[in-house]
Amino acid sequence: MLSRRNLLIGAGAVTLLAGGGGVLYLSRLRRDIRAPLLYAYGIYEYANRLQVISGQVDRPGLFNAEEARKQHPDWTGGPLLNRELHNRYLNDHTRREITTPNNDTLYTSAVLDLSKGPVEVTVPDVVDRYLSIAFMDPFNDQIAYIGTRATNGQGGRFWVIGPGQDVSVPAGVTAIQATANDLWMLGRIFVFGASDLEAARSVQSQIKARPVDPSNLGSSFITESSDTPDPATFLALTNEVLGRSPITGHAERAAQFSDFGIQPGELDAFAALSPIKKLVWERGIAQVENEVLELTRAERAKTIGWTKPPEILGNYGTNDAVRAGVAIVGFGALTREEAMYFGGVTDSNGDPLDGTKSYRMVIPASGIPVRAFWSLSMYEEDELQRLYFYDNELNRYSINSSSEDLTYQPDGSIVLALQPTPPDDPSLVWMPTPNGPFQCVFRTYLPEPAIMSGNWQPPQIVPI
């Protein structure tokens, strides 16, 4: 529904278009705005999620203030910055902070603002379970890792340092040079099963994030985000993010789009645009998520069964379309050497997965070629096609290679029954499906070369 303000913008645009060539001009602007819109989308969504995760914006159920106070008794409210926040429970259908979450690891998150100095991250040595701590910048790139693969399970003290800062690191401390002042730290700690939860929590509790200068509590954003932003808010927050760090790397590309209002640090850029460009922004923002999702659907439609992750996952370069797509459906995804995610939207016949039907998936006795673990998760879509867990009678959201209730066939294989009701055969592992369309994600953590090379695919989902 158009607001009065939008109608006024539209009226001004119509006046401009009355002259000769106006329609062609509008058509060209619609085409030209695609690049700046995709460039900005990942930046805006990044800031949007960080505000939710740190509690800057109030969205019920998304930031647990009670848990924050329990873990940080000196916290007095406001955004929780430059400190870790442990999620003490495996993700279920109630969690909505992260799209396509897993149910195999505990998460530890920290929203870092490095503009006033470095933040020290302390990590324990962990050699008996999978651990990864990833650092993601405003362009959704994973810039550094600590953990099983990256540091061979060795922990220690790490100083995360903002770009351009001349910091002398003490002996025994490892420096992590950030590409921007705003960073998101996300840790994943594998849980072998319900009986292992307390042991995993003990590991998790040893992960800390503290500013080197205790007075550095971080600076929150001026512009508050929204899941459905208007163009003025969208541009303001995008420009604010860009202006909070030195203009280097991908931020330098903003200069290509300055005519469309992408100007680092300029929070009122939208107001200075012409009426016709305001109209194009209005329409572009309303359509961008659908357009990105259509591109994703088109790619998936080319494949029967499992789709492979993009090779640039976690390091997107200048491919802003893929960056935007992952921001919508897989925010925080790891790079391929850390984990490879396979998407299942169709069965072995190429038909969409339907929760009212029954399917089988066989994990071979030879296992899955990974150095850490494998996992199968199932999701339902929200109205924006973001993927989340759904409520089910078993409270089962995934099956992984260490699940405590796995059952094996005589030949050593595992048969998964994806269906709405319990299977008659008790030797099958039941995964309840939702009442409608669903999607699967098969995760392989620390994949072996067979997976990395693209020569391996997850077992097929076969309809019964």
Coordinates of C-alpha atoms in Angstrom, one line a residue, residues 70-399:
K70 CA 23.2 -13.7 33.7
Q71 CA 26.4 -14.0 31.7
H72 CA 27.4 -10.3 32.2
P73 CA 26.1 -9.1 35.7
D74 CA 27.7 -5.7 35.1
W75 CA 25.7 -5.1 31.9
T76 CA 23.3 -2.2 32.4
G77 CA 21.3 -2.5 29.2
G78 CA 21.5 -1.1 25.7
P79 CA 23.4 -3.0 22.9
L80 CA 25.7 -5.7 24.1
L81 CA 28.9 -4.9 22.1
N82 CA 32.5 -6.2 22.4
R83 CA 31.4 -9.0 24.6
E84 CA 30.4 -12.6 23.9
L85 CA 26.9 -14.0 24.3
H86 CA 26.5 -17.7 24.6
N87 CA 23.5 -19.5 23.3
R88 CA 23.3 -22.3 25.9
Y89 CA 20.8 -24.5 24.0
L90 CA 20.8 -26.1 20.6
N91 CA 18.7 -24.2 18.1
D92 CA 15.1 -25.1 17.6
H93 CA 12.0 -23.8 15.9
T94 CA 11.8 -20.8 18.3
R95 CA 15.1 -19.2 17.1
R96 CA 15.0 -16.6 14.4
E97 CA 18.2 -14.6 14.7
I98 CA 20.0 -16.7 12.0
T99 CA 18.6 -18.1 8.8
T100 CA 19.1 -21.8 8.1
P101 CA 20.5 -22.5 11.6
N102 CA 22.0 -25.8 12.6
N103 CA 21.0 -28.0 15.5
D104 CA 24.4 -29.6 15.9
T105 CA 26.4 -26.9 17.6
L106 CA 26.2 -24.4 20.3
Y107 CA 26.6 -20.8 19.1
T108 CA 28.6 -18.1 20.7
S109 CA 28.2 -14.6 19.2
A110 CA 29.9 -11.3 19.7
V111 CA 29.2 -8.0 17.8
L112 CA 32.5 -6.1 17.7
D113 CA 33.1 -2.4 17.3
L114 CA 36.9 -1.9 16.8
S115 CA 36.8 1.8 16.1
K116 CA 38.2 2.7 19.5
G117 CA 40.6 -0.1 19.9
P118 CA 41.1 -3.9 19.7
V119 CA 39.0 -6.6 21.3
E120 CA 40.7 -9.6 22.9
V121 CA 39.2 -12.9 22.1
T122 CA 40.2 -15.8 24.4
V123 CA 39.7 -19.4 23.1
P124 CA 40.5 -22.7 24.9
D125 CA 42.5 -25.5 23.3
V126 CA 39.9 -27.9 21.8
V127 CA 41.1 -31.1 20.2
D128 CA 38.3 -33.6 21.0
R129 CA 35.4 -31.8 19.2
Y130 CA 34.8 -29.5 16.3
L131 CA 35.1 -25.8 17.0
S132 CA 35.2 -22.9 14.6
I133 CA 35.1 -19.2 15.4
A134 CA 34.6 -17.1 12.3
F135 CA 34.8 -13.4 11.9
M136 CA 32.6 -11.7 9.3
D137 CA 32.9 -8.2 7.9
P138 CA 30.1 -5.9 6.6
F139 CA 30.5 -7.4 3.1
N140 CA 29.6 -10.8 4.6
D141 CA 33.1 -12.1 3.9
Q142 CA 34.6 -14.5 6.5
I143 CA 37.9 -12.8 7.1
A144 CA 39.5 -15.0 9.7
Y145 CA 39.0 -18.3 11.7
I146 CA 40.1 -19.8 14.9
G147 CA 39.5 -23.5 15.6
T148 CA 39.8 -27.1 14.6
R149 CA 41.0 -26.5 11.0
A150 CA 42.4 -23.0 11.1
T151 CA 44.6 -23.3 14.3
N152 CA 44.7 -27.1 14.6
G153 CA 42.5 -26.9 17.7
Q154 CA 44.9 -24.5 19.5
G155 CA 43.4 -21.6 21.3
G156 CA 45.0 -18.8 23.1
R157 CA 44.6 -15.0 23.2
F158 CA 43.8 -13.1 20.0
W159 CA 43.6 -9.4 19.5
V160 CA 41.1 -8.4 16.8
I161 CA 42.4 -5.0 15.5
G162 CA 40.6 -2.5 13.3
P163 CA 41.9 -1.4 9.9
G164 CA 44.7 1.1 9.9
Q165 CA 45.3 0.9 13.7
D166 CA 48.9 0.8 14.9
V167 CA 48.7 -1.6 17.8
S168 CA 51.6 -3.3 19.5
V169 CA 50.5 -6.9 20.3
P170 CA 52.0 -8.4 23.6
A171 CA 54.0 -11.6 23.6
G172 CA 51.8 -14.6 23.4
V173 CA 49.0 -12.8 21.7
T174 CA 48.0 -13.5 18.0
A175 CA 46.8 -10.5 16.0
I176 CA 43.8 -10.7 13.7
Q177 CA 43.7 -7.8 11.3
A178 CA 40.1 -6.8 10.5
T179 CA 38.9 -5.3 7.3
A180 CA 36.4 -3.1 9.0
N181 CA 35.6 -1.7 12.4
D182 CA 32.3 -3.6 12.6
L183 CA 32.8 -7.3 12.8
W184 CA 30.6 -10.2 13.8
M185 CA 32.2 -13.1 15.6
L186 CA 30.3 -16.4 15.5
G187 CA 31.5 -19.5 17.2
R188 CA 30.2 -23.1 16.7
I189 CA 30.9 -25.9 19.2
F190 CA 29.9 -29.4 18.2
V191 CA 27.6 -31.3 20.6
F192 CA 27.8 -35.1 20.4
G193 CA 24.3 -35.6 21.9
A194 CA 22.1 -34.7 24.8
S195 CA 24.4 -36.3 27.3
D196 CA 27.3 -34.2 25.9
L197 CA 25.5 -30.8 26.3
E198 CA 27.1 -29.9 29.6
A199 CA 30.6 -30.8 28.5
A200 CA 30.0 -28.7 25.3
R201 CA 28.8 -25.8 27.5
S202 CA 31.9 -26.0 29.6
V203 CA 34.0 -25.5 26.4
Q204 CA 31.8 -22.7 25.3
S205 CA 32.1 -20.9 28.6
Q206 CA 35.8 -20.5 28.0
I207 CA 35.3 -18.4 24.9
K208 CA 35.5 -14.8 25.9
A209 CA 35.5 -11.4 24.1
R210 CA 36.6 -8.3 26.0
P211 CA 37.8 -4.9 24.8
V212 CA 41.5 -4.3 25.6
D213 CA 40.5 -1.0 27.0
P214 CA 37.7 -1.9 29.5
S215 CA 36.0 1.5 28.9
N216 CA 35.5 0.6 25.2
L217 CA 31.8 -0.5 25.3
G218 CA 31.4 0.1 21.5
S219 CA 29.2 2.5 19.6
S220 CA 25.7 1.5 18.5
F221 CA 24.3 2.5 15.1
I222 CA 22.5 5.8 14.8
T223 CA 20.0 4.4 12.2
E224 CA 17.7 1.7 13.5
S225 CA 17.1 -1.1 11.1
S226 CA 13.9 -2.8 10.0
D227 CA 13.1 -6.1 8.2
T228 CA 11.1 -4.1 5.7
P229 CA 13.0 -0.8 5.4
D230 CA 11.9 2.3 3.5
P231 CA 14.5 3.7 1.1
A232 CA 15.6 6.5 3.4
T233 CA 16.4 4.0 6.2
F234 CA 18.0 1.6 3.8
L235 CA 20.4 4.2 2.4
A236 CA 21.0 5.8 5.8
L237 CA 22.1 2.5 7.4
T238 CA 24.1 1.4 4.4
N239 CA 26.0 4.7 4.3
E240 CA 26.4 4.7 8.1
V241 CA 28.1 1.2 8.0
L242 CA 30.4 2.3 5.2
G243 CA 31.3 5.5 7.0
R244 CA 32.2 3.7 10.3
S245 CA 35.4 2.2 8.7
P246 CA 38.2 3.4 6.5
I247 CA 37.1 3.4 2.8
T248 CA 39.2 0.5 1.6
G249 CA 38.6 -2.8 -0.2
H250 CA 35.0 -3.3 -1.3
A251 CA 34.0 0.0 0.4
E252 CA 35.8 1.8 -2.4
R253 CA 33.3 0.5 -4.9
A254 CA 30.7 2.7 -3.2
A255 CA 32.0 5.6 -5.4
Q256 CA 30.5 3.9 -8.5
F257 CA 27.1 4.3 -7.0
S258 CA 27.2 7.8 -5.5
D259 CA 24.7 9.1 -8.0
F260 CA 22.2 6.8 -6.5
G261 CA 22.9 8.0 -2.9
I262 CA 25.4 5.4 -1.8
Q263 CA 27.8 7.8 -0.1
P264 CA 29.8 6.6 3.0
G265 CA 28.8 8.5 6.1
E266 CA 25.9 10.4 4.5
L267 CA 22.8 9.5 6.5
D268 CA 20.5 12.0 4.7
A269 CA 21.5 10.9 1.2
F270 CA 18.0 9.9 0.2
A271 CA 16.6 13.4 0.8
A272 CA 19.0 14.9 -1.7
L273 CA 18.0 12.5 -4.6
S274 CA 15.7 13.6 -7.4
P275 CA 12.0 12.5 -7.2
I276 CA 12.5 10.1 -10.0
K277 CA 15.5 8.4 -8.3
K278 CA 13.5 8.2 -5.1
L279 CA 10.7 6.4 -7.0
V280 CA 13.2 4.0 -8.5
W281 CA 14.5 3.2 -5.0
E282 CA 11.0 2.7 -3.7
R283 CA 10.3 0.2 -6.3
G284 CA 13.7 -1.4 -6.2
I285 CA 13.7 -2.2 -2.5
A286 CA 10.2 -3.6 -2.8
Q287 CA 11.3 -6.0 -5.4
V288 CA 15.0 -6.9 -4.6
E289 CA 14.4 -9.8 -2.3
N290 CA 12.0 -11.5 -4.8
E291 CA 14.4 -10.9 -7.6
V292 CA 17.3 -12.4 -5.7
L293 CA 15.2 -15.3 -4.6
E294 CA 14.1 -15.8 -8.2
L295 CA 17.7 -16.1 -9.3
T296 CA 18.3 -18.7 -6.5
R297 CA 15.2 -20.6 -7.7
A298 CA 16.4 -20.5 -11.3
E299 CA 19.8 -22.0 -10.3
R300 CA 18.1 -24.7 -8.2
A301 CA 15.8 -25.6 -11.0
K302 CA 18.8 -26.6 -13.1
T303 CA 19.6 -29.4 -10.6
I304 CA 17.7 -32.6 -9.7
G305 CA 18.4 -33.5 -6.1
W306 CA 21.2 -31.7 -4.2
T307 CA 22.5 -28.3 -5.2
K308 CA 26.1 -27.4 -4.5
P309 CA 27.2 -24.4 -2.6
P310 CA 28.7 -21.5 -4.6
E311 CA 32.5 -21.7 -4.8
I312 CA 32.7 -18.1 -3.5
L313 CA 30.7 -18.8 -0.4
G314 CA 32.0 -16.7 2.4
N315 CA 34.4 -14.7 0.1
Y316 CA 32.2 -13.1 -2.5
G317 CA 34.5 -10.7 -4.2
T318 CA 32.5 -8.4 -6.4
N319 CA 29.6 -10.8 -6.9
D320 CA 27.0 -8.8 -5.0
A321 CA 24.1 -10.9 -6.3
V322 CA 25.4 -14.1 -4.6
R323 CA 26.3 -12.0 -1.5
A324 CA 22.7 -10.7 -1.3
G325 CA 21.2 -14.2 -1.9
V326 CA 23.2 -15.8 1.0
A327 CA 22.3 -12.8 3.2
I328 CA 18.7 -13.8 2.7
V329 CA 18.8 -17.6 3.0
G330 CA 22.1 -18.4 4.7
F331 CA 23.5 -15.5 6.7
G332 CA 26.8 -16.4 8.4
A333 CA 27.6 -19.4 6.1
L334 CA 31.1 -20.7 6.4
T335 CA 33.7 -20.9 3.6
R336 CA 33.9 -24.2 1.7
E337 CA 37.1 -25.5 3.4
E338 CA 35.4 -25.2 6.7
A339 CA 32.0 -26.6 5.7
M340 CA 30.2 -27.4 2.5
Y341 CA 26.4 -27.1 2.5
F342 CA 24.2 -29.0 0.0
G343 CA 20.7 -27.8 -0.5
G344 CA 17.8 -30.3 -1.1
V345 CA 14.7 -28.8 -2.6
T346 CA 13.7 -31.7 -4.8
D347 CA 13.7 -35.5 -4.6
S348 CA 15.5 -37.9 -6.8
N349 CA 12.8 -37.5 -9.5
G350 CA 13.2 -33.7 -9.5
D351 CA 9.8 -33.1 -7.7
P352 CA 9.6 -30.5 -4.9
L353 CA 9.9 -32.0 -1.4
D354 CA 6.5 -32.3 0.1
G355 CA 6.0 -32.9 3.8
T356 CA 2.8 -34.9 3.2
K357 CA 4.8 -37.6 1.3
S358 CA 7.4 -40.2 2.5
Y359 CA 11.0 -40.4 1.5
R360 CA 14.1 -42.5 2.3
M361 CA 17.7 -41.4 2.4
V362 CA 20.5 -44.0 3.0
I363 CA 23.8 -43.1 4.7
P364 CA 26.1 -45.8 3.4
A365 CA 28.1 -48.0 5.7
S366 CA 31.3 -46.5 4.3
G367 CA 30.2 -43.2 5.8
I368 CA 30.6 -39.6 4.6
P369 CA 34.0 -38.2 3.6
V370 CA 34.5 -35.6 6.3
R371 CA 37.1 -34.9 9.0
A372 CA 34.6 -33.5 11.5
F373 CA 31.0 -34.6 11.1
W374 CA 28.0 -34.6 8.8
S375 CA 24.4 -33.5 9.5
L376 CA 21.0 -33.5 7.8
S377 CA 18.6 -30.7 8.7
M378 CA 15.1 -29.9 7.5
Y379 CA 13.4 -26.5 7.3
E380 CA 10.2 -24.8 6.3
E381 CA 10.2 -21.4 4.6
D382 CA 8.9 -18.1 6.0
E383 CA 7.2 -15.5 3.8
L384 CA 10.6 -14.3 2.5
Q385 CA 11.7 -17.9 1.9
R386 CA 14.2 -17.7 4.8
L387 CA 14.6 -21.2 6.2
Y388 CA 13.9 -22.0 9.9
F389 CA 13.2 -25.1 11.9
Y390 CA 9.6 -26.1 12.5
D391 CA 7.8 -27.5 15.6
N392 CA 7.5 -31.3 15.6
E393 CA 6.5 -34.0 18.1
L394 CA 10.0 -35.4 18.5
N395 CA 11.7 -32.0 18.8
R396 CA 14.0 -33.3 16.2
Y397 CA 15.6 -30.7 13.9
S398 CA 18.6 -32.6 12.6
I399 CA 20.4 -36.0 12.5

